[in-house]
mmCIF file of C-alpha atoms in Angstrom:
data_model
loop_
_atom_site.group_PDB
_atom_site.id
_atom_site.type_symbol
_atom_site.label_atom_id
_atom_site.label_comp_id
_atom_site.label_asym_id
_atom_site.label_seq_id
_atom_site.Cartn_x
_atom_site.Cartn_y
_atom_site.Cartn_z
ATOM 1 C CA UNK A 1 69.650 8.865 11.771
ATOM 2 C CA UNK A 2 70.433 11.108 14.720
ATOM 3 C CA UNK A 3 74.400 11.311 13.627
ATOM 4 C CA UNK A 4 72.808 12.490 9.852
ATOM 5 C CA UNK A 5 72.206 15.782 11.114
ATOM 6 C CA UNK A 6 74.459 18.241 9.174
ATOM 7 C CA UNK A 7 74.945 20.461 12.093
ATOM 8 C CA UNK A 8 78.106 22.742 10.687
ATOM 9 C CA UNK A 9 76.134 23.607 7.839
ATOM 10 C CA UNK A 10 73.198 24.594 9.767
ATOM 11 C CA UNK A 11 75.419 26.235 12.014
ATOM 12 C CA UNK A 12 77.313 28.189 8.935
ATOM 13 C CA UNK A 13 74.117 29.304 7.601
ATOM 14 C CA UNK A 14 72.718 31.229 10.637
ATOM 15 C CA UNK A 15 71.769 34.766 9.384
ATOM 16 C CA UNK A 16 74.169 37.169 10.192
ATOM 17 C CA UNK A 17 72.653 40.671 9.053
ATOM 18 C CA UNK A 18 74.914 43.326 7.680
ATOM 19 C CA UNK A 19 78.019 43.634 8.869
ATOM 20 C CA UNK A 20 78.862 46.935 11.197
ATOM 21 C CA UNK A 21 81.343 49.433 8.877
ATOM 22 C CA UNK A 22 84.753 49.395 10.452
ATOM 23 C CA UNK A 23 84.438 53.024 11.335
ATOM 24 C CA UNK A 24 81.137 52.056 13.794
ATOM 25 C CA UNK A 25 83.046 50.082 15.846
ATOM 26 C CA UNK A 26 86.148 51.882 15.900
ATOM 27 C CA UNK A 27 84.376 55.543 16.289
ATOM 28 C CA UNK A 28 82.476 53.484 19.503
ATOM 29 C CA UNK A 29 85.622 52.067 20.421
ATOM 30 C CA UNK A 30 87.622 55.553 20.972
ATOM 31 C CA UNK A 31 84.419 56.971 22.473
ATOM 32 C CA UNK A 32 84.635 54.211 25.118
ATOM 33 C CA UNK A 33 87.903 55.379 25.991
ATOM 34 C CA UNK A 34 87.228 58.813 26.366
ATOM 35 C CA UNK A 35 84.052 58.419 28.078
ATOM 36 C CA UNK A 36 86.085 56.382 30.782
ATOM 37 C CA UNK A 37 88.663 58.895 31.057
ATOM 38 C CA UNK A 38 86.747 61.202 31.333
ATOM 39 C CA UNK A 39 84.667 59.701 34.212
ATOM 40 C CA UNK A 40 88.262 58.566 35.705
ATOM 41 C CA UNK A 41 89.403 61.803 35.843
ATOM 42 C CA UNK A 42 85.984 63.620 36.550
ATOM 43 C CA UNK A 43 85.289 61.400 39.994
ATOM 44 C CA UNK A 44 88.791 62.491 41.267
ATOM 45 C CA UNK A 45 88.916 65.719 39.968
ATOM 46 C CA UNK A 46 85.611 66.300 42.180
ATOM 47 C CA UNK A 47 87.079 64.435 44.974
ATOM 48 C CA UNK A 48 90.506 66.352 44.655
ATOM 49 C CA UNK A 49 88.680 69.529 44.390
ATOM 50 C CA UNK A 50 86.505 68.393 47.757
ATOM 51 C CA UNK A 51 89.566 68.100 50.067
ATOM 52 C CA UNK A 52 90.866 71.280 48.555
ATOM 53 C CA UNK A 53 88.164 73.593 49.829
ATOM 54 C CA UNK A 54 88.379 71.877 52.986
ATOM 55 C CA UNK A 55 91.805 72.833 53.610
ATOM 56 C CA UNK A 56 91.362 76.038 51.934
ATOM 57 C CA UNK A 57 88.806 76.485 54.996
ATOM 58 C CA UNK A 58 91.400 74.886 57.532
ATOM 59 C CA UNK A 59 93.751 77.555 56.377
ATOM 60 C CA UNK A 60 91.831 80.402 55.643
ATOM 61 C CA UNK A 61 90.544 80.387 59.497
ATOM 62 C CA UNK A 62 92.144 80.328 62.948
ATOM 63 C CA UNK A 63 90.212 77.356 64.421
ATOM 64 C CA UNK A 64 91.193 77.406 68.208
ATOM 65 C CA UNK A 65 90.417 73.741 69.097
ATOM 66 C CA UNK A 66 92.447 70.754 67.903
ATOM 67 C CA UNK A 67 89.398 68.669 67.457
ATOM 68 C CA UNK A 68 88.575 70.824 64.607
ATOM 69 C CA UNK A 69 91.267 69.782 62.543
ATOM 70 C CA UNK A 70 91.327 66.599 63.810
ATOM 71 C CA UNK A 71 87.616 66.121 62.320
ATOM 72 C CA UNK A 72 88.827 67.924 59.207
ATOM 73 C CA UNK A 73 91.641 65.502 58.503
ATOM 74 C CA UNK A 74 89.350 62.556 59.142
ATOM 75 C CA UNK A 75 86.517 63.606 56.968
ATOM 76 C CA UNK A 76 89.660 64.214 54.189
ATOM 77 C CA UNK A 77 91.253 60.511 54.858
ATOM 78 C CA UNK A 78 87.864 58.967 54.179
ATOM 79 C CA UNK A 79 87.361 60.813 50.938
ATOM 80 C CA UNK A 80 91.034 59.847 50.005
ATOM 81 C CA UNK A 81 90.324 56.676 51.043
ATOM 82 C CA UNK A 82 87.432 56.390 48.746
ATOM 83 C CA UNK A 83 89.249 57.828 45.883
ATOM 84 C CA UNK A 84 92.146 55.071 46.433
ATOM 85 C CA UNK A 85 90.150 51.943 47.007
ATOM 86 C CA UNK A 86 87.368 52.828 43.982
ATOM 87 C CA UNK A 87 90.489 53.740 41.785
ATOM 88 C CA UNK A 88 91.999 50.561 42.581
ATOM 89 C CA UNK A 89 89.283 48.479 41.677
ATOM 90 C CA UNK A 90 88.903 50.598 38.511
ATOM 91 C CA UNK A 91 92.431 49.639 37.618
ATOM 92 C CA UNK A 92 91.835 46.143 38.285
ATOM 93 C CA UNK A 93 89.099 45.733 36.032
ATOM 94 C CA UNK A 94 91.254 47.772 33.135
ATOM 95 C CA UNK A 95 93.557 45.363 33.615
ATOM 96 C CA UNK A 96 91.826 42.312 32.992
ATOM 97 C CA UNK A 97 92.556 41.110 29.458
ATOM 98 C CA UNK A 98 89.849 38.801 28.445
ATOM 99 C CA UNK A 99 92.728 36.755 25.934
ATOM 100 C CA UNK A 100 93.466 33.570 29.206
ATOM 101 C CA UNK A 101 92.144 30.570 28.425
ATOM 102 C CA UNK A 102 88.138 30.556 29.740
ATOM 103 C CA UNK A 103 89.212 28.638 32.683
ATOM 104 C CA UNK A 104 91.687 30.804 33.580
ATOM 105 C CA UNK A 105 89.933 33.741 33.149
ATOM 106 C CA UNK A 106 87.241 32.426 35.222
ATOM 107 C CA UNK A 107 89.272 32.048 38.178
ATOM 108 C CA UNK A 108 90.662 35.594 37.708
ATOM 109 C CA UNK A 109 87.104 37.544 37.577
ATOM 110 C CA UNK A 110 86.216 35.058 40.922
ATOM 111 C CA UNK A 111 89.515 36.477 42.641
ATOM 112 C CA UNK A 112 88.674 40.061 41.325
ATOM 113 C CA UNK A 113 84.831 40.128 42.710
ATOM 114 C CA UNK A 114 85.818 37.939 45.554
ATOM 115 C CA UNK A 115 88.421 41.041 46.650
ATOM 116 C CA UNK A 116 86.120 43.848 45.403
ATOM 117 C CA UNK A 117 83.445 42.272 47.813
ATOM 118 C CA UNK A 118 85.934 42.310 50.744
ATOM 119 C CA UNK A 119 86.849 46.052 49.761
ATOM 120 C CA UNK A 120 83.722 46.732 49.502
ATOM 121 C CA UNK A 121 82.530 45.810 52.884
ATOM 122 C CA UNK A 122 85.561 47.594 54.730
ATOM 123 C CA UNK A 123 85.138 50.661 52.573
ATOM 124 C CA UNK A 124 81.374 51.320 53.308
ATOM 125 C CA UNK A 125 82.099 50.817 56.894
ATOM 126 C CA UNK A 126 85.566 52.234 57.277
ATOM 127 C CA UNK A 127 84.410 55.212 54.852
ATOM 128 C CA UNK A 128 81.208 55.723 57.584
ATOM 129 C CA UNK A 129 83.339 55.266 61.111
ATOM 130 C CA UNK A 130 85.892 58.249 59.328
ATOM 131 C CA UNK A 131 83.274 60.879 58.175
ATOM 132 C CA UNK A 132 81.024 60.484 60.975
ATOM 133 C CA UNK A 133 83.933 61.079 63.573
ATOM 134 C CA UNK A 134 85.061 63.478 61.445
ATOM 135 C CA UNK A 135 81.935 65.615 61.224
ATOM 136 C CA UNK A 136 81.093 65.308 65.109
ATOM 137 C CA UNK A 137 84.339 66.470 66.183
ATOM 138 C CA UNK A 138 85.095 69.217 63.744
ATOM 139 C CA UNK A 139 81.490 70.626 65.027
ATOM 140 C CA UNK A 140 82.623 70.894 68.555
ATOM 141 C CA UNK A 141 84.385 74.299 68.268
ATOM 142 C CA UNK A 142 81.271 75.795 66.601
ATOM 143 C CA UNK A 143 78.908 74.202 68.792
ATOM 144 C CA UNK A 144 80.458 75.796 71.991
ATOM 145 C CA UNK A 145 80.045 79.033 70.293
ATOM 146 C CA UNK A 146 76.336 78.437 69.962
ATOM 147 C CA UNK A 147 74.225 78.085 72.770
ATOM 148 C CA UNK A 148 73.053 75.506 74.795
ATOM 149 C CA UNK A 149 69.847 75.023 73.028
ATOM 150 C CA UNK A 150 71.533 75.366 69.429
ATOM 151 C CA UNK A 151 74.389 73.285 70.455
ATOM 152 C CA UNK A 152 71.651 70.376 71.517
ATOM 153 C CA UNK A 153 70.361 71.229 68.340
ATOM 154 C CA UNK A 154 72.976 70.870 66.022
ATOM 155 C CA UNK A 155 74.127 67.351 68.094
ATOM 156 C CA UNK A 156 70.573 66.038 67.439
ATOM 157 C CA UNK A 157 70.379 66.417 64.064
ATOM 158 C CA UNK A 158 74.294 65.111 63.098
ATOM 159 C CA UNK A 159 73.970 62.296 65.466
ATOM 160 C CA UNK A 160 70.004 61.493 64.237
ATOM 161 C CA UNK A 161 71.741 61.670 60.568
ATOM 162 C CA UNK A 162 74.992 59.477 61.867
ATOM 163 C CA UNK A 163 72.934 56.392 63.459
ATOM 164 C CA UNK A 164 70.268 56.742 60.542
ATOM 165 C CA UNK A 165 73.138 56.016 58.009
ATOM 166 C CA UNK A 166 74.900 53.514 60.234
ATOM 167 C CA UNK A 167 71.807 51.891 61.082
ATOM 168 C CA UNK A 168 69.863 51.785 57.977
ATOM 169 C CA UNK A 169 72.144 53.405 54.634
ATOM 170 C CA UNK A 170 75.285 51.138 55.444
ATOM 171 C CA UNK A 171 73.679 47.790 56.398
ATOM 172 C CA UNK A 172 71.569 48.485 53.205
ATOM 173 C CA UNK A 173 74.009 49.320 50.973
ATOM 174 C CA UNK A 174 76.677 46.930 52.062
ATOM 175 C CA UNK A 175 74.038 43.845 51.447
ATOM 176 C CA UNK A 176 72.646 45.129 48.291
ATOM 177 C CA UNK A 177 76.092 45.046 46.692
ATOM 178 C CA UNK A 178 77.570 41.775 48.595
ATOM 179 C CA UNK A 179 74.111 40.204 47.331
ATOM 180 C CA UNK A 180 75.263 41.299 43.856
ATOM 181 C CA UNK A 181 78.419 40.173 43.623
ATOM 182 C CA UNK A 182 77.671 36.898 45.620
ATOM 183 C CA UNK A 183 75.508 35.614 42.835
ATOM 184 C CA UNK A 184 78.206 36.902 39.989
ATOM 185 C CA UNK A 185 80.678 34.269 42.505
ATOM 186 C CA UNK A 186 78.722 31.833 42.413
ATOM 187 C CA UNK A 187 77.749 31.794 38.620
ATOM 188 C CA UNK A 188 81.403 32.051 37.956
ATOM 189 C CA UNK A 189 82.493 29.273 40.551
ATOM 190 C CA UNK A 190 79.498 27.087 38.700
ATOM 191 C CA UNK A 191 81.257 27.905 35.079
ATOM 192 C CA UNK A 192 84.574 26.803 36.360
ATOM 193 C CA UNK A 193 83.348 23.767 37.718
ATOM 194 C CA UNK A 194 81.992 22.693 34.632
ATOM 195 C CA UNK A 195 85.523 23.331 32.658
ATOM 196 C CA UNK A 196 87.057 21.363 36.078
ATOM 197 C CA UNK A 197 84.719 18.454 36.491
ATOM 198 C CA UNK A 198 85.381 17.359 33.120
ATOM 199 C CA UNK B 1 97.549 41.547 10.278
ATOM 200 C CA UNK B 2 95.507 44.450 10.584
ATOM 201 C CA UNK B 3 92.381 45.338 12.760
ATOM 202 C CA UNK B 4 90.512 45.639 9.103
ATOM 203 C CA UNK B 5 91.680 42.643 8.144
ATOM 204 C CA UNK B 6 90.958 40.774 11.372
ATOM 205 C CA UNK B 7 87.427 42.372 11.184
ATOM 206 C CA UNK B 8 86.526 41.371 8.098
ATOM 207 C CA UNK B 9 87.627 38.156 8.419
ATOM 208 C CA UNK B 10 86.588 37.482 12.097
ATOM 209 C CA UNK B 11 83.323 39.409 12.477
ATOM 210 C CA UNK B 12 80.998 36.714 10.998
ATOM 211 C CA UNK B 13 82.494 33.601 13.068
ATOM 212 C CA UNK B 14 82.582 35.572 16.330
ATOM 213 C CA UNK B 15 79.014 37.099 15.604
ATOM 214 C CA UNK B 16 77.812 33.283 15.357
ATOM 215 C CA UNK B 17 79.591 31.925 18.395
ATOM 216 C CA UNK B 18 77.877 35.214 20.372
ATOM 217 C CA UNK B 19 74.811 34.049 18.917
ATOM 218 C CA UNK B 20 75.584 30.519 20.199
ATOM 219 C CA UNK B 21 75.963 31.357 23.610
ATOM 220 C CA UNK B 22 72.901 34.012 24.155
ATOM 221 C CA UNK B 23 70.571 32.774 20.588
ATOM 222 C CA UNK B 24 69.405 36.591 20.808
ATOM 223 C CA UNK B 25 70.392 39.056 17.877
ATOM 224 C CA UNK B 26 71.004 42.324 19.684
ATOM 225 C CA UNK B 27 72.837 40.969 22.191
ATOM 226 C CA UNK B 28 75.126 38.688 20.364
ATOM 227 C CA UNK B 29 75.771 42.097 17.954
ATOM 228 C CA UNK B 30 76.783 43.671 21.548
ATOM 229 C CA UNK B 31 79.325 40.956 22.397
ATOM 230 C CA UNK B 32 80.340 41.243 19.381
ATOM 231 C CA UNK B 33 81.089 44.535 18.817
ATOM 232 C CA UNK B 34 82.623 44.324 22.471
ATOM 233 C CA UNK B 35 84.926 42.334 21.424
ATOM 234 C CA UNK B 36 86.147 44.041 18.455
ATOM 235 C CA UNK B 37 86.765 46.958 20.763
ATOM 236 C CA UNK B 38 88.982 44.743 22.967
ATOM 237 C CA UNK B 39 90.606 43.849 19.554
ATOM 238 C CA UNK B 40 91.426 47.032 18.369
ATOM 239 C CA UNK B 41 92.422 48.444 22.147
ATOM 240 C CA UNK B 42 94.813 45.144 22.809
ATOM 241 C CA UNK B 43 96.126 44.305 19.588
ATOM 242 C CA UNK B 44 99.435 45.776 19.868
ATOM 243 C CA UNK B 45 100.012 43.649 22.599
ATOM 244 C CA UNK B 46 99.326 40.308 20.883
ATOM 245 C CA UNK B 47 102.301 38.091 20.886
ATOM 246 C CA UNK B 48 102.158 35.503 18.708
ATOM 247 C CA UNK B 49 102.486 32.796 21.014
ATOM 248 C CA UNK B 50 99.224 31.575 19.681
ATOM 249 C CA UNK B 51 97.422 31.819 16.052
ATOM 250 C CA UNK B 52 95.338 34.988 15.890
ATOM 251 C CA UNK B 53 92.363 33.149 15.472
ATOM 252 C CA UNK B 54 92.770 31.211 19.179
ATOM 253 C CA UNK B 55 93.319 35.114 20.598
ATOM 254 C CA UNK B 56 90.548 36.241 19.114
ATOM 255 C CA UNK B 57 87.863 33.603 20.167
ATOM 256 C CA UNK B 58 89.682 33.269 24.224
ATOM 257 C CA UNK B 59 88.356 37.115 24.215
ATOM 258 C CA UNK B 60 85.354 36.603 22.506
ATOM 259 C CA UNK B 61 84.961 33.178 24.763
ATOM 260 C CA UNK B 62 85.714 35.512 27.693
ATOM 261 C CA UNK B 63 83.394 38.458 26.654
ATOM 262 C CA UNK B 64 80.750 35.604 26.401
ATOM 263 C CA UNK B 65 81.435 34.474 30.001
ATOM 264 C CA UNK B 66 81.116 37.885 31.174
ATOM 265 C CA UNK B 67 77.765 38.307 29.981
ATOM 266 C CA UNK B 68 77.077 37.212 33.264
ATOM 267 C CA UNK B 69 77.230 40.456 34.480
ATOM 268 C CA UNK B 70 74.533 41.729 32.721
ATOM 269 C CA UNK B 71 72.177 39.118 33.181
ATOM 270 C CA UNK B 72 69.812 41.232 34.441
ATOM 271 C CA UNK B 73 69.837 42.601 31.388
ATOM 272 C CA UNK B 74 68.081 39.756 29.809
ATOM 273 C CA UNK B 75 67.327 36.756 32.453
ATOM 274 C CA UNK B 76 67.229 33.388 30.554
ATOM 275 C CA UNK B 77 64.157 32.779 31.384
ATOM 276 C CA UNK B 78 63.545 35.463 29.704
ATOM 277 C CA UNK B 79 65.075 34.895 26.510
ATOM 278 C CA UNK B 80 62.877 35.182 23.619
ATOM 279 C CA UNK B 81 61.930 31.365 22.292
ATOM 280 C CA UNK B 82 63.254 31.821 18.907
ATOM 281 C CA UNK B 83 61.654 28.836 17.446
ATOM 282 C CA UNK B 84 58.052 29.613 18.011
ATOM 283 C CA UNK B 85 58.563 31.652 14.541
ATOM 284 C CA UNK B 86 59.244 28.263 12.801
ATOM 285 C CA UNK B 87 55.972 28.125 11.793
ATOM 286 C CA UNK B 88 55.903 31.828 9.745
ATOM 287 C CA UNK B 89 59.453 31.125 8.988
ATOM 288 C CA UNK B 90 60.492 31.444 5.047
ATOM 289 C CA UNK B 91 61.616 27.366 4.805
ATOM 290 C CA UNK B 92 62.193 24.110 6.704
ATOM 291 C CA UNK B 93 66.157 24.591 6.781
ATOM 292 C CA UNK B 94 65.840 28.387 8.475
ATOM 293 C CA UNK B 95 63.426 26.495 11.357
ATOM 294 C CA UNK B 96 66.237 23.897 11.364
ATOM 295 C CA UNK B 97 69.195 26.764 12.033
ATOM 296 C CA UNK B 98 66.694 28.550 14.649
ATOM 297 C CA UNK B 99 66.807 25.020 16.524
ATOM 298 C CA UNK B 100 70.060 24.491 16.139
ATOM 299 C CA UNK B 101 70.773 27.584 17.685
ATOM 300 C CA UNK B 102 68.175 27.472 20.709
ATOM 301 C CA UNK B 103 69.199 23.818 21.542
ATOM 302 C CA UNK B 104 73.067 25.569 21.689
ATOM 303 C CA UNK B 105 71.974 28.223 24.044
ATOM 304 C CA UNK B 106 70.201 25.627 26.441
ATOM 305 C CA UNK B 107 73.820 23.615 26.931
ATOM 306 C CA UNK B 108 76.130 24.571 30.058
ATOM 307 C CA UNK B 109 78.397 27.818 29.413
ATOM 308 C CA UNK B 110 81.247 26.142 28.680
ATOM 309 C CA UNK B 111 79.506 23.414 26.555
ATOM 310 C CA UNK B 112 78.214 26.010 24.001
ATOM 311 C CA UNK B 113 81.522 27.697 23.700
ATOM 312 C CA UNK B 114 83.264 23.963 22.809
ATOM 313 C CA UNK B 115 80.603 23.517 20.409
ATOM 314 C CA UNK B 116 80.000 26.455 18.947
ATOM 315 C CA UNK B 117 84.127 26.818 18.154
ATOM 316 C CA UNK B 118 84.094 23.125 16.854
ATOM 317 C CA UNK B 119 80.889 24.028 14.556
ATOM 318 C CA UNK B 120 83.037 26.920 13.280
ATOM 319 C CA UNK B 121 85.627 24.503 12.352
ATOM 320 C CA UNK B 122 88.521 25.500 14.803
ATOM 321 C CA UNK B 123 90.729 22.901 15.317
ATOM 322 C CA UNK B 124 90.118 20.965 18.608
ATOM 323 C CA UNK B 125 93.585 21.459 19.664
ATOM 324 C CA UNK B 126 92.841 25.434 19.398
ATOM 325 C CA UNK B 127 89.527 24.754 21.386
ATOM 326 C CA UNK B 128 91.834 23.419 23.903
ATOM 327 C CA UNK B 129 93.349 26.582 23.699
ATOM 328 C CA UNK B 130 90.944 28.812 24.314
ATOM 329 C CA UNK B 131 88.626 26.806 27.014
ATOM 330 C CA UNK B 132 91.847 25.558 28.845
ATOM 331 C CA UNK B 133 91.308 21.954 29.011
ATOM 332 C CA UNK B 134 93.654 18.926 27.047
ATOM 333 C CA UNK B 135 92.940 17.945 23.493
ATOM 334 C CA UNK B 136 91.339 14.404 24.864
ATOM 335 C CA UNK B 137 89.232 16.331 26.868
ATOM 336 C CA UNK B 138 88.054 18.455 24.113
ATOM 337 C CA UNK B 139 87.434 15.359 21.829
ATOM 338 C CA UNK B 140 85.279 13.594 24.621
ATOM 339 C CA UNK B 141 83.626 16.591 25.358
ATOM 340 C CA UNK B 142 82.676 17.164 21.536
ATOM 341 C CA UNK B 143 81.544 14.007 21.326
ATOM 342 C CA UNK B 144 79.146 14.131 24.751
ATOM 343 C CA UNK B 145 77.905 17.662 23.307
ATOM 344 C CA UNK B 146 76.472 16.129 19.714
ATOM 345 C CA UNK B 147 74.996 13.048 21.089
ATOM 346 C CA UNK B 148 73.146 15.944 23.936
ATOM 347 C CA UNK B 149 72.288 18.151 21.051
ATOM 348 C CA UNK B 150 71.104 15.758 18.619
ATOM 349 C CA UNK B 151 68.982 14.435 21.292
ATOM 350 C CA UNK B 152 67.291 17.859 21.642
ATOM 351 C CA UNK B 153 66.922 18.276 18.170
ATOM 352 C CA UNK B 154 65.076 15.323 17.558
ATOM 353 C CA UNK B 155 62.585 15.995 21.022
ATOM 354 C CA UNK B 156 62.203 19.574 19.585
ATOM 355 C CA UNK B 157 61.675 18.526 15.629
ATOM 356 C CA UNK B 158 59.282 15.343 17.416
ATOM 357 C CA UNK B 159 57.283 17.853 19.870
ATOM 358 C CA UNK B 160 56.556 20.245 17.005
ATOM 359 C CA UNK B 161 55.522 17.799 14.497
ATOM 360 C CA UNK B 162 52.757 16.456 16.892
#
């Protein structure tokens, strides 16, 4: 009896609604594109623009102390750093084609997260180590201008705002997007094995 | 072949193998339309080392996959139980398809995707294809899928009818 069940027809008779006009889906498809162009460009446009006023201020003044620049140039390799590691990524995804076999496919998104979760990790804490370092040294020539009480001061604050973000804004970040990914692994790794145990 | 073409001819099976894999409207319409998009945006670079047909279920396949991704979007647990309409719906055979369809979206990933394909009448050695596994595979696997599915359908169509 159980065999009787028709289940293609069933199957070919599921509603299917109206189909989208061609011009829907292509009109969303080129809006895709240019919405991630634009945010492509727009992230390092900003970012570009960033280390440009920097060295415009570099430039512009006669900073005595070589700490100064040193900080500058550190706080400028971890925004380039940034830039390069999320552009990266970016590209990676772009170039996945979804047309590999499932299984195949699988395995690729598991390497893909698998490396963006590594990246991840160093970036956060490389990107934090590099702009914190930054920031305290290129403060040094202004702080000895200040006086003692101002100079205390300023050190307070940038090194209450450095241990706050090591301490509590990295670890937090860092886990809430390893968490993330860790269950899009494992999902994926589950999928696989069911095309593998077969 | 052109994207029209493709579309017109595609958009139906793909929107029903979507539906297979999540049994929720909107969100098969999404994957659908998402992969159309990929379509359109990759199609120059289809070589025709497979049928057209086998290239565009691997993406739509894939695009299904990915869905995992935006689970949060809709947890299962969360998806709406379709058949508790059967009762209001318009005949017997449209309770029938909702079950069908629920019982689907119940099976393993990769189970729904074999059986949704071979429902859709793709040839198992194009299944094979697209999921990655042998032809004998595919066949066994078909077969281990119905005997599961038929076995929900008659504990569903049994539960409801006491």
């Amino acid at each position: 009896m159980k065999d009787q069940i028709d289940f293609k027809s069933l199957w070919q008779q599921q509603e299917v609604g109206s189909v989208p006009a061609l011009e829907e889906i292509l009109g969303k498809a080129k809006q895709l594109n240019r919405k991630t162009k634009i945010k492509f460009f727009g992230m390092n446009f900003m970012m570009i623009a960033t280390i440009g006023v920097i060295i415009y201020i570099l430039m512009s003044n006669n900073f005595e102390m070589i700490t100064t620049k040193i900080g500058a140039v550190m706080v400028i390799m971890a925004i380039v750093s940034f830039i390069a590691v999320s552009n990266s990524l970016l590209l990676i995804l772009f170039k996945t084609i979804p047309d590999e076999t499932n299984q195949a496919y699988l395995q690729r998104m598991i390497e893909i997260k698998k490396k963006q979760e590594f990246i991840q990790g160093i970036l956060m804490t490389g990107y934090f180590i590099l702009l914190s370092t930054g920031i305290a040294l290129y403060m040094i020539e202004f702080v000895l201008k200040m006086g003692t009480a101002m100079g205390i001061f300023a050190y307070s604050i940038t090194i209450a705002w450095i241990l706050f973000s090591w301490f509590y804004i990295r670890p937090k970040t860092v886990k809430k997007q390893q968490a993330e990914i860790d269950l899009i692994i494992r999902k994926l790794q589950e999928i696989s094995t069911q095309i593998e145990g077969n | 072949m052109t994207f029209e073409t493709i579309y017109k001819t595609y958009y139906r099976k793909i929107f029903r193998l979507c539906m297979g894999y999540v049994n929720d409207q909107e969100w098969a319409r999404d994957i659908t339309q998402e992969t159309f998009i990929t379509v359109w945006e990759k199609l120059d670079q289809f070589r025709n080392e497979a049928s057209i047909g086998t290239w565009i279920f691997r993406i739509a396949s894939n695009q299904c996959l990915r869905q995992i991704e935006n689970q949060k979007k809709m947890p299962r647990s969360e998806i709406p139980f379709e058949i508790e309409d059967q009762a209001t719906s318009n005949s017997e055979t449209d309770g029938k398809i909702k079950l069908l369809y629920q019982c689907i979206s119940e099976l393993p990933e990769t189970d729904r995707i074999i059986i949704s394909l071979e429902l859709e009448d793709v040839k198992q050695a194009e299944i094979a294809g697209i999921v990655g596994l042998s032809e004998t595979n595919i066949r066994v696997r078909v077969h281990r899928i119905k005997e599961k599915l038929s076995q929900k359908f008659s504990q569903y169509e049994r539960s409801d009818r006491f």
